[in-house]
Short mmCIF file of C-alpha atoms and ligand atoms in Angstrom, two decimals:
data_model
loop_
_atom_site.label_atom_id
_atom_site.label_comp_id
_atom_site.label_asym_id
_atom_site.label_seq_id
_atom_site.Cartn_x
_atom_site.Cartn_y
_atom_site.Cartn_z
CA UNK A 229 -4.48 -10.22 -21.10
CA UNK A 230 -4.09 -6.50 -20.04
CA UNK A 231 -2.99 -6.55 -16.40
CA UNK A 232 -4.29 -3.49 -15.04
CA UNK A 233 -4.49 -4.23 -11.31
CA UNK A 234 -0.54 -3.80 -9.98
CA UNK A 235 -2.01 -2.47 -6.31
CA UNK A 236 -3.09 -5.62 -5.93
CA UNK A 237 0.00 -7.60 -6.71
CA UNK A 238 2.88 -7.12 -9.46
CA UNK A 239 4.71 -9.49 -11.98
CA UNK A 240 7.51 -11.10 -10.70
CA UNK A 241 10.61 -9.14 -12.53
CA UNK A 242 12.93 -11.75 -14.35
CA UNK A 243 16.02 -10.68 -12.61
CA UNK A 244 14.53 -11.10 -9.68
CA UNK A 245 13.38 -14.68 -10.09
CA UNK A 246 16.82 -15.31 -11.51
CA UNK A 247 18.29 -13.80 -8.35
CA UNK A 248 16.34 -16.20 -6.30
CA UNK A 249 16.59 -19.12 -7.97
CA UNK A 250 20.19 -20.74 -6.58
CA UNK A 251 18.71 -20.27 -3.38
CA UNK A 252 16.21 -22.28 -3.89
CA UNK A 253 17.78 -25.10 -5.46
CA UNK A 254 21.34 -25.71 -4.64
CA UNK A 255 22.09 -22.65 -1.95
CA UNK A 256 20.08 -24.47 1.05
CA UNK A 257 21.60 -24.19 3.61
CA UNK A 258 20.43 -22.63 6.95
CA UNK A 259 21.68 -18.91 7.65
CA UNK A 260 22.05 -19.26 11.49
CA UNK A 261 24.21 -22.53 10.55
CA UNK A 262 28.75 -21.78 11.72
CA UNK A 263 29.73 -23.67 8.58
CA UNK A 264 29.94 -21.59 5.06
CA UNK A 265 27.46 -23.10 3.66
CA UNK A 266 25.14 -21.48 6.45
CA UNK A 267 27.52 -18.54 5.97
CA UNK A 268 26.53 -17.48 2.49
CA UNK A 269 23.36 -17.65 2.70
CA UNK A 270 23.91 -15.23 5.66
CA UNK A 271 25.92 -12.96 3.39
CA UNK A 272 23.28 -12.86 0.86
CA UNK A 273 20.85 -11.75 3.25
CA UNK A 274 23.54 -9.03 4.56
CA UNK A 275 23.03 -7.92 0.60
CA UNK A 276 19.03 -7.76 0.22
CA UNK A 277 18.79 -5.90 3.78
CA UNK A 278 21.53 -3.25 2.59
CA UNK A 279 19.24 -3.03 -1.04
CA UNK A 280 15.80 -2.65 0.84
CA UNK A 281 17.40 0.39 2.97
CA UNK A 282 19.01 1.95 0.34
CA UNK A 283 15.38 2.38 -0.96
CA UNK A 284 13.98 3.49 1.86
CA UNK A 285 17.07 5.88 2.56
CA UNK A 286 17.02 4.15 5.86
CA UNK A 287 20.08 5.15 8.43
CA UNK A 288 21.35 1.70 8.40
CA UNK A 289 20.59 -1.58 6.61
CA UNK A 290 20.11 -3.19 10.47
CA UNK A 291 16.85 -0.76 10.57
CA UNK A 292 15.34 -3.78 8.09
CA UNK A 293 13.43 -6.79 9.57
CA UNK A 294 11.85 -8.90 7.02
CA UNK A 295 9.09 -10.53 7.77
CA UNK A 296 6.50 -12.25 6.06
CA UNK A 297 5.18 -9.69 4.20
CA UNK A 298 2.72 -6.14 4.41
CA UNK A 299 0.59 -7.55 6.53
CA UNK A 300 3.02 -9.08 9.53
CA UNK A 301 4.87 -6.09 9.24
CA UNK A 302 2.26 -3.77 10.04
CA UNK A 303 1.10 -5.81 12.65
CA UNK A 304 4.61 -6.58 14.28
CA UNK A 305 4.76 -2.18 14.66
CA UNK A 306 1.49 -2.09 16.15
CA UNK A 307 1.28 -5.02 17.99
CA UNK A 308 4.99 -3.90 19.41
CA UNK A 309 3.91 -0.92 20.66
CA UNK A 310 0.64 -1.78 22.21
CA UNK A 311 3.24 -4.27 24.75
CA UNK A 312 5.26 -1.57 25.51
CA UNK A 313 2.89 1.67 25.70
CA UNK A 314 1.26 2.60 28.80
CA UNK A 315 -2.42 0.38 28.84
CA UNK A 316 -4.90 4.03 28.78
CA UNK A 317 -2.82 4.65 25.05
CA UNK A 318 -4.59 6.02 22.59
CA UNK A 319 -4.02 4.91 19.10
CA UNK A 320 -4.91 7.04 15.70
CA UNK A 321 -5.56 6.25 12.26
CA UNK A 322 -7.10 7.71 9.38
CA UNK A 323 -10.68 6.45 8.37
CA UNK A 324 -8.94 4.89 5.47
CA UNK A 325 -6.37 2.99 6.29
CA UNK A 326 -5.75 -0.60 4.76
CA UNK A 327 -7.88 -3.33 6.59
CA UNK A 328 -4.72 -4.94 8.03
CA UNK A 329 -4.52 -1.74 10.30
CA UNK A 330 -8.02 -1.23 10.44
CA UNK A 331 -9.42 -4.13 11.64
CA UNK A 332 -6.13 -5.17 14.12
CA UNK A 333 -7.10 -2.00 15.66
CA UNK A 334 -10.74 -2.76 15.78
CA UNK A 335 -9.99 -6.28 16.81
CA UNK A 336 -7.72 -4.37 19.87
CA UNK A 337 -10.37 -1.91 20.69
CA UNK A 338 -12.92 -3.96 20.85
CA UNK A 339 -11.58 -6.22 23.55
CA UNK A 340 -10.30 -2.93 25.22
CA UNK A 341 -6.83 -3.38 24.97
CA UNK A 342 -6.83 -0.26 23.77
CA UNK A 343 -8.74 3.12 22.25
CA UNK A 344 -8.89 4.24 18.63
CA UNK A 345 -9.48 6.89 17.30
CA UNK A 346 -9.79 7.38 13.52
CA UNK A 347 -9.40 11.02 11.77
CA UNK A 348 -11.31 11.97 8.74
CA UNK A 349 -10.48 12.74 5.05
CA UNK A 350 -11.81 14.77 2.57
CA UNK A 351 -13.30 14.00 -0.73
CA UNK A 352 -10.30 14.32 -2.50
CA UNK A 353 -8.63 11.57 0.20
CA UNK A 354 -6.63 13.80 2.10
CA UNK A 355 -6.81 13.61 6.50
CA UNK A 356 -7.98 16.59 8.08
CA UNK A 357 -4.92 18.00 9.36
CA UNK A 358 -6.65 20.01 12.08
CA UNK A 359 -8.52 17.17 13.74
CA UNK A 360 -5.17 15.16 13.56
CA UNK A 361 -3.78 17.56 15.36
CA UNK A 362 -6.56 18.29 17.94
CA UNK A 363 -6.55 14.26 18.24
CA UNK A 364 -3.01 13.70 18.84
CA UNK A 365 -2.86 16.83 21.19
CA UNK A 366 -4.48 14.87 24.22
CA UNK A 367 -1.71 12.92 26.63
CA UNK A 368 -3.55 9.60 25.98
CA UNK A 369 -2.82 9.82 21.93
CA UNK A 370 0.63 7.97 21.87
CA UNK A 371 0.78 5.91 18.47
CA UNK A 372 -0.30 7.52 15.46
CA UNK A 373 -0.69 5.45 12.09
CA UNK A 374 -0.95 6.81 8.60
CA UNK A 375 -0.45 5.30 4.99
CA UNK A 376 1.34 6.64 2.60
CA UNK A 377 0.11 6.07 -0.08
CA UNK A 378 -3.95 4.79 -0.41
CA UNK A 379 -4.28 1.35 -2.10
CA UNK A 380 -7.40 2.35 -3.72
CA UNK A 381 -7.55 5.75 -4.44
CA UNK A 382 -3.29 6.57 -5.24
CA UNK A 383 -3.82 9.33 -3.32
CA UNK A 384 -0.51 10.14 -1.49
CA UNK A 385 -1.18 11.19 2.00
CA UNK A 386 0.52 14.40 3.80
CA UNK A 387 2.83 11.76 5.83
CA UNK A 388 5.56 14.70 6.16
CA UNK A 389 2.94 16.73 7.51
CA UNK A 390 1.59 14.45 9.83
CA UNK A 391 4.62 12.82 11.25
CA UNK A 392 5.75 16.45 12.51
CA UNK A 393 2.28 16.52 14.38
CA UNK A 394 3.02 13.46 15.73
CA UNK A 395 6.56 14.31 16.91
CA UNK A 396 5.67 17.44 18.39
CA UNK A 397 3.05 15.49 20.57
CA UNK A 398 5.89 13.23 21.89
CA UNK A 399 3.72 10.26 19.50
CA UNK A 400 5.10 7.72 18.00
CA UNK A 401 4.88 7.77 14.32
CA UNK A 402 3.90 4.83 11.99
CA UNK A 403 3.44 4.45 8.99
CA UNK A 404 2.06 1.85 6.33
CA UNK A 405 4.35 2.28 3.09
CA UNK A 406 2.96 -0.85 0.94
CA UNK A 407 1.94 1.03 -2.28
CA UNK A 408 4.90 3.84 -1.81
CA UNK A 409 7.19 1.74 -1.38
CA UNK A 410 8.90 0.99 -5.37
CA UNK A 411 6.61 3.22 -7.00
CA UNK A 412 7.66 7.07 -5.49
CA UNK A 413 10.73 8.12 -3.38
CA UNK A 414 10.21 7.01 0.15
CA UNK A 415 12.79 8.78 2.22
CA UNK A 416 12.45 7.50 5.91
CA UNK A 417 15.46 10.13 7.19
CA UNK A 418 12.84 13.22 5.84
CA UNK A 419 10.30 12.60 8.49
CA UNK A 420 10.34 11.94 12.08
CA UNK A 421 9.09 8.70 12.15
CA UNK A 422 9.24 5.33 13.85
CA UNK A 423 8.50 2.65 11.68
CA UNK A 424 7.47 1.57 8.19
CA UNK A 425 5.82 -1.07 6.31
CA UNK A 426 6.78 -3.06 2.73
CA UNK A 427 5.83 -5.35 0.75
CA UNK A 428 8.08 -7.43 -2.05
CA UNK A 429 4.82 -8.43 -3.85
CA UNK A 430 3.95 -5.02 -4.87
CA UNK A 431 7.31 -4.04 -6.08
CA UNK A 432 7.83 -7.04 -8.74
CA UNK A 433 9.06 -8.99 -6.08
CA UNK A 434 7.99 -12.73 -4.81
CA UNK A 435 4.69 -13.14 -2.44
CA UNK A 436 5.05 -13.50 1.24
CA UNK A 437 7.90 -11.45 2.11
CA UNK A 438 8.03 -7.99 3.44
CA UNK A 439 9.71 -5.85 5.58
CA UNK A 440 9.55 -3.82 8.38
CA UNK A 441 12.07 -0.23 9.20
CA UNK A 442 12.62 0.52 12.28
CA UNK A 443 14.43 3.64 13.67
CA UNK A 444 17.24 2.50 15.53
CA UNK A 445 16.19 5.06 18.20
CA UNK A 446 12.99 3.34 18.36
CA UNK A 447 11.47 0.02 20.66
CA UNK A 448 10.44 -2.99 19.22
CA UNK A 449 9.38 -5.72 21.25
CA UNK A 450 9.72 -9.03 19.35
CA UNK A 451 5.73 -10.74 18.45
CA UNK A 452 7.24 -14.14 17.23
CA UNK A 453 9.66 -15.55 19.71
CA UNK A 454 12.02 -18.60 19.25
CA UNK A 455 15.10 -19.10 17.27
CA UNK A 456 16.11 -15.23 17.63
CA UNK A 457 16.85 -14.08 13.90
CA UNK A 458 16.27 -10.86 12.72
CA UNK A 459 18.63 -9.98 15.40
CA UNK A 460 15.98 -11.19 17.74
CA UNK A 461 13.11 -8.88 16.38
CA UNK A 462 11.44 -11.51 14.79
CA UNK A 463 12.26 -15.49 14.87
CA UNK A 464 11.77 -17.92 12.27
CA UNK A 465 14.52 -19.48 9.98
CA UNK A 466 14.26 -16.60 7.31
CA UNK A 467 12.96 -16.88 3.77
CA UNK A 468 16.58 -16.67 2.17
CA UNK A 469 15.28 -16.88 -1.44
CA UNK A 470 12.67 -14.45 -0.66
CA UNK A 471 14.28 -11.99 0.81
CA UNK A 472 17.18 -12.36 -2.04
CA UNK A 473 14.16 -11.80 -3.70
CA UNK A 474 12.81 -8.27 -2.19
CA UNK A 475 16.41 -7.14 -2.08
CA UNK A 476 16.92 -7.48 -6.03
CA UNK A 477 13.16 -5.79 -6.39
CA UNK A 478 14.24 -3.30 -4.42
CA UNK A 479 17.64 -2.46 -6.10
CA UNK A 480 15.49 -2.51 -9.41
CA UNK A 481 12.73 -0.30 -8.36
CA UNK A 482 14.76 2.79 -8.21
CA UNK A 483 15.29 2.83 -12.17
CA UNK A 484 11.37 2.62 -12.13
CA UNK A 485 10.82 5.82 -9.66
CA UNK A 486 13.48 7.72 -11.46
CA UNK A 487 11.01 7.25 -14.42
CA UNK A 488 8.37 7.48 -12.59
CA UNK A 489 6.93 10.48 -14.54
CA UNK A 490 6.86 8.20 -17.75
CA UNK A 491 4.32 6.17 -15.38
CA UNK A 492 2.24 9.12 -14.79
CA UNK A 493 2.39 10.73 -18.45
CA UNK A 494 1.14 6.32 -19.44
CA UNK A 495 -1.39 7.21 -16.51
CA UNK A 496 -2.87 9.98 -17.47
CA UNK A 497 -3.22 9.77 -21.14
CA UNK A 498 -5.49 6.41 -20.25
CA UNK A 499 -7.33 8.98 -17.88
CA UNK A 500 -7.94 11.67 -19.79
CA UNK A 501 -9.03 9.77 -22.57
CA UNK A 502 -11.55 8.03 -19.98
CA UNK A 503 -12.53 11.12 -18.82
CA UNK A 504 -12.77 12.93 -22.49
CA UNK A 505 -14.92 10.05 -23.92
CA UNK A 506 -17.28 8.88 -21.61
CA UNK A 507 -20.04 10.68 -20.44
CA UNK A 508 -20.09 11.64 -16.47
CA UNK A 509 -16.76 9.32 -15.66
CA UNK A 510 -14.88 10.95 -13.00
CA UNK A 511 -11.86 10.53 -10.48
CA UNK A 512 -11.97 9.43 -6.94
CA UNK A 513 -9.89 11.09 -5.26
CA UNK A 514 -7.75 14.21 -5.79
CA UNK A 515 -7.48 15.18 -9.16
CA UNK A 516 -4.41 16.52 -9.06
CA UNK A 517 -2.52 13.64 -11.25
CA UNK A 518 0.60 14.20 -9.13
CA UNK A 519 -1.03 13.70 -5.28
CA UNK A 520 -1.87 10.39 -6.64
CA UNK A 521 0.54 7.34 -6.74
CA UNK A 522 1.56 7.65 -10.73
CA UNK A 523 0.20 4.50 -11.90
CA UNK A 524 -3.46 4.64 -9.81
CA UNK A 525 -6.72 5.63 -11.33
CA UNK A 526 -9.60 4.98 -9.53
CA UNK A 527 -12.85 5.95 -11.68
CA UNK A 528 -16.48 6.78 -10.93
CA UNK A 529 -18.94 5.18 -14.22
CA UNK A 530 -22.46 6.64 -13.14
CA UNK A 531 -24.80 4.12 -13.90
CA UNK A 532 -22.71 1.45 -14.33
CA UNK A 533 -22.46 -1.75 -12.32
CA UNK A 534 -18.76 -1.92 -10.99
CA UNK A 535 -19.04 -5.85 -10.42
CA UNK A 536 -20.84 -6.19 -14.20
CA UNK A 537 -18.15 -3.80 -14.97
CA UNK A 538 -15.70 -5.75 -13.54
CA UNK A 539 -17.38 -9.15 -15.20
CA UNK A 540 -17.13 -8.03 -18.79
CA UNK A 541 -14.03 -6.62 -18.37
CA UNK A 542 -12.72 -9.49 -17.71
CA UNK A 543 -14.10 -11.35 -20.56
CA UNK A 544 -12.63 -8.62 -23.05
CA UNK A 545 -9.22 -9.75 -20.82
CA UNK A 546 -8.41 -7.10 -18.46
CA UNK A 547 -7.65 -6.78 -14.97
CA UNK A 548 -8.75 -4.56 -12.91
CA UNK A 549 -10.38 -3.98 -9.18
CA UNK A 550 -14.12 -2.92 -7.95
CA UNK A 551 -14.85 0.13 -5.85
CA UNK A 552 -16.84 -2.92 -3.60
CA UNK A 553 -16.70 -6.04 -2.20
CA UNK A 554 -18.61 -9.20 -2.46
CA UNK A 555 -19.23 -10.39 0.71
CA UNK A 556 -21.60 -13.13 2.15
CA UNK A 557 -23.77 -12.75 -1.35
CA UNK A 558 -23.74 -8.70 -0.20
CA UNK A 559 -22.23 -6.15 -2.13
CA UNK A 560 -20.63 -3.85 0.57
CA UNK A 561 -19.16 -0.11 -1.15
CA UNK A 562 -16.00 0.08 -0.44
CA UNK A 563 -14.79 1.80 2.62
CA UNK A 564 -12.38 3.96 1.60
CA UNK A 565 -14.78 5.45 -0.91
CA UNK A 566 -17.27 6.13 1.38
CA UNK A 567 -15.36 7.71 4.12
CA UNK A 568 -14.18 10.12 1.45
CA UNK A 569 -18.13 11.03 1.68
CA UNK A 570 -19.01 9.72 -1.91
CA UNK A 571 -22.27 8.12 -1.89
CA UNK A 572 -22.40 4.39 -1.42
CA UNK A 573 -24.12 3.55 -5.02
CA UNK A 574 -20.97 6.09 -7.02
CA UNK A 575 -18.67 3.53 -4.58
CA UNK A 576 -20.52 0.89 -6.50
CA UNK A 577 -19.89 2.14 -9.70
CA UNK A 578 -16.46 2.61 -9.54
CA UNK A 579 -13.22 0.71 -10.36
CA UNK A 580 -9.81 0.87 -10.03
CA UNK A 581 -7.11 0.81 -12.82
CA UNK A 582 -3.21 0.64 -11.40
CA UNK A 583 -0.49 0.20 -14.29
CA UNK A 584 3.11 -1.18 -13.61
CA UNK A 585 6.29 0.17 -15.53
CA UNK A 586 5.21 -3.09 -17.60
CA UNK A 587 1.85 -1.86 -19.01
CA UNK A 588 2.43 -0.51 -22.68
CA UNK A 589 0.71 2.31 -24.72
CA UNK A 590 -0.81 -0.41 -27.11
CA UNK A 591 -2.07 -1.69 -23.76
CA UNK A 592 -3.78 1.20 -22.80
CA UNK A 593 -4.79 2.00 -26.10
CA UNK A 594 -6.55 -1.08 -26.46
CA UNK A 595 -7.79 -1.21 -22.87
CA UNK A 596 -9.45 2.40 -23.31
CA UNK A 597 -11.47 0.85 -26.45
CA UNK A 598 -12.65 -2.18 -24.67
CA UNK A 599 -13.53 -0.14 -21.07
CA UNK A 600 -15.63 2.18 -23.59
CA UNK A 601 -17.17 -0.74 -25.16
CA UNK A 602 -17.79 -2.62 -21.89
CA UNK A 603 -19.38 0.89 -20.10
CA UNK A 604 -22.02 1.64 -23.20
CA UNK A 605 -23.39 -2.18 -22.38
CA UNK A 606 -23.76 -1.76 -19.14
CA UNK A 607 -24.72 2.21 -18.80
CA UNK A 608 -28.92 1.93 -17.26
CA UNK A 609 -30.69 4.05 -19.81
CA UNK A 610 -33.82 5.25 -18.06
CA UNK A 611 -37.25 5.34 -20.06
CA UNK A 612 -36.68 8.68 -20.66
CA UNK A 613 -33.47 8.46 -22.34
CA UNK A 614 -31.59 9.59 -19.24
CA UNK A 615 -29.11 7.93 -17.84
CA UNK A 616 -29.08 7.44 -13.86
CA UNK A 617 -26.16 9.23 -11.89
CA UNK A 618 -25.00 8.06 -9.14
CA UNK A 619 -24.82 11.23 -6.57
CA UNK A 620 -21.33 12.67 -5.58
CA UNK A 621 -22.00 12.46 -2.02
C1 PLP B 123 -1.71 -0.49 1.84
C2 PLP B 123 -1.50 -1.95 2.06
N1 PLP B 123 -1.04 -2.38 3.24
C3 PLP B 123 -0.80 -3.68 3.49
C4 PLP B 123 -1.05 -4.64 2.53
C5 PLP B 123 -0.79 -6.09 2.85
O1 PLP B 123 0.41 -6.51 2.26
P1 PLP B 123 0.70 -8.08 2.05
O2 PLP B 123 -0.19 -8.54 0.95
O3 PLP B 123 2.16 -8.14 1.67
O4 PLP B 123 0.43 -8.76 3.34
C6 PLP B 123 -1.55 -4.24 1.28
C7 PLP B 123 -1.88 -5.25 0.25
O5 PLP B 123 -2.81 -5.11 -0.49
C8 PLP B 123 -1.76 -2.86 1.03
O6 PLP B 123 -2.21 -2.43 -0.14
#
């Protein structure tokens, strides 16, 4: 099997299962217990919090809440905010943000607990700077949300930029750090910002445990009340084996970004050769190779069927993601796509690749001759010989 879909989830790194491991077995005992048993269990979560913010660069390892993963954390900074922000708030995301913060704040709007607003991108992913600006400019815009890094696309988003826009506007600043986080430096001191989102699953770390920074100069009102850990940001006896877990991933992603332009050299040579060999393929998103998360490629195959794509890829053994969902029997483009204005059937016809520090060149080598095999089945050749291309926009 080539496993070519690491946005989705990554393997679990050895060390870190090893790292886990005693606390799952003989290790039991309760961090919020007096007795040292409790105790080092306590300690060892003392550890993984100081590992997750030296990755993060965060001011302070008591900045980290772990939660249950990307998902609760994002929601936990959002659904913090909307209790403490005056009721007329206005909150602002990008058209394509992950559906965790898309469809909480859809969910929000549409009972009227609050307003969204959502600010374009352009084709090659990037937000509109200007109509962030003019958004966040009116009184009512007081939580602003952007991702770092897009899950489909790689495209790294002008977070730096739009943080300061934020600040100046007296917002406050979120943002969701999922694919950053592990793969490219995430530095939390550079920007003004509020809070951050990350995920041990997508940094060779266990499912179902994540984290959320804080700045310690920022509010956060609790969501899950009860036993008071997390310093009382968010009860629940903890997850000691999987936050052991997420600390080790953590400590071990920072070999990975140092080399992260082995990752993008790995990247692009599958790319280019994509690109080189078969007819029409393009990128979504920015072609710059380095505005992209180093291990995403996210290609356009014009007249090919992403989910047949996706089908005989599978049989030839790789793994890999569609440009669509299937939904209800319905195949719906995917959203991100779309909102970068490319047309709904080139959303349909396109797939995306993401490598891990654990994907080979013999890997890549062999997955370029299968893709190539698997496209030239599926390509529609029209009466006249021509093939049908999907349109750009
Ligand atoms: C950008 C982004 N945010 C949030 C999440 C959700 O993270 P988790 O699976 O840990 O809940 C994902 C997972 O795909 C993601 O890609």
């Amino acid at each position: 099997m080539i496993y070519l879909d690491n946005n989705a989830t990554t393997k679990l790194a050895p060390e870190v299962l090893e790292a886990m491991l005693p606390w799952m077995v003989d290790h039991y005992g309760n961090p919020s217990a007096g007795y040292r048993f409790g105790k080092e269990a306590r300690r060892a979560i003392d550890t993984a919090r100081e590992q997750a913010a030296a990755l993060i660069n965060a001011h302070s390892p008591e900045e980290i809440i772990f939660t249950s993963g990307g998902t609760e954390s994002n929601h936990l900074a959002l659904a913090s905010a909307l209790s403490w922000l005056p009721p007329d708030s206005t909150f602002v995301s990008s058209t394509i943000e992950h559906s965790v913060i898309h469809e909480w704040l859809g969910a929000q709007a549409e009972k009227e607990r609050l307003s969204w607003e959502q600010v374009s991108v352009n084709e090659d992913g990037q937000l509109h700077l200007d109509e962030w600006s003019e958004q966040l400019s009116r009184s009512e815009s007081r939580f602003a949300t952007l991702m770092w890094a897009n899950n489909e696309t790689g495209v790294l988003l002008d977070v730096e930029k739009a943080a300061a826009i934020a600040e100046s506007q007296g917002a406050y600043f979120h943002s969701d750090a999922v694919q950053a986080v592990g793969k490219v430096p995430v530095d939390v001191q550079s920007h003004p910002m509020q809070s951050a989102a990350i995920s041990g699953h997508k940094l060779h770390g266990p499912k179902g445990i994540g984290a959320l920074w804080v700045n310690r100069h920022s509010r956060l009102h609790p969501v899950l009340l009860g036993g008071g850990q997390e310093n009382n940001r968010r009860s629940g006896t903890e997850n000691v084996a999987g936050i052991i877990g997420l600390g080790k991933a953590a400590e071990l992603a920072q070999a990975h970004i140092a080399r992260r332009e082995e990752q993008q050299g790995l990247r692009d040579r599958f790319e280019s050769a994509l690109l080189g060999e078969i007819e029409g393929v393009e990128v979504n998103g920015t072609t710059e190779p380095a505005r992209r998360l180093p291990n995403t490629s996210n290609l356009y195959f014009p007249g090919v069927d992403g989910e047949g794509l996706l089908i005989l890829l599978d049989q030839a053994g790789i793994c890999c993601s569609p440009g669509s969902a299937c939904s209800t029997g319905a195949v719906t483009p995917s959203r991100v796509l779309t909102q970068m204005g490319y047309s709904r059937a080139r959303a349909k016809s396109s797939v995306r690749f993401s490598l891990s520090h654990l994907t080979t060149e013999d890997e890549v080598t062999e997955a370029i001759t299968l893709i190539k095999e698997a496209v030239k089945k599926l390509q529609i050749v029209l009466p006249t010989g021509s093939r049908v291309v999907g349109p750009r926009r």
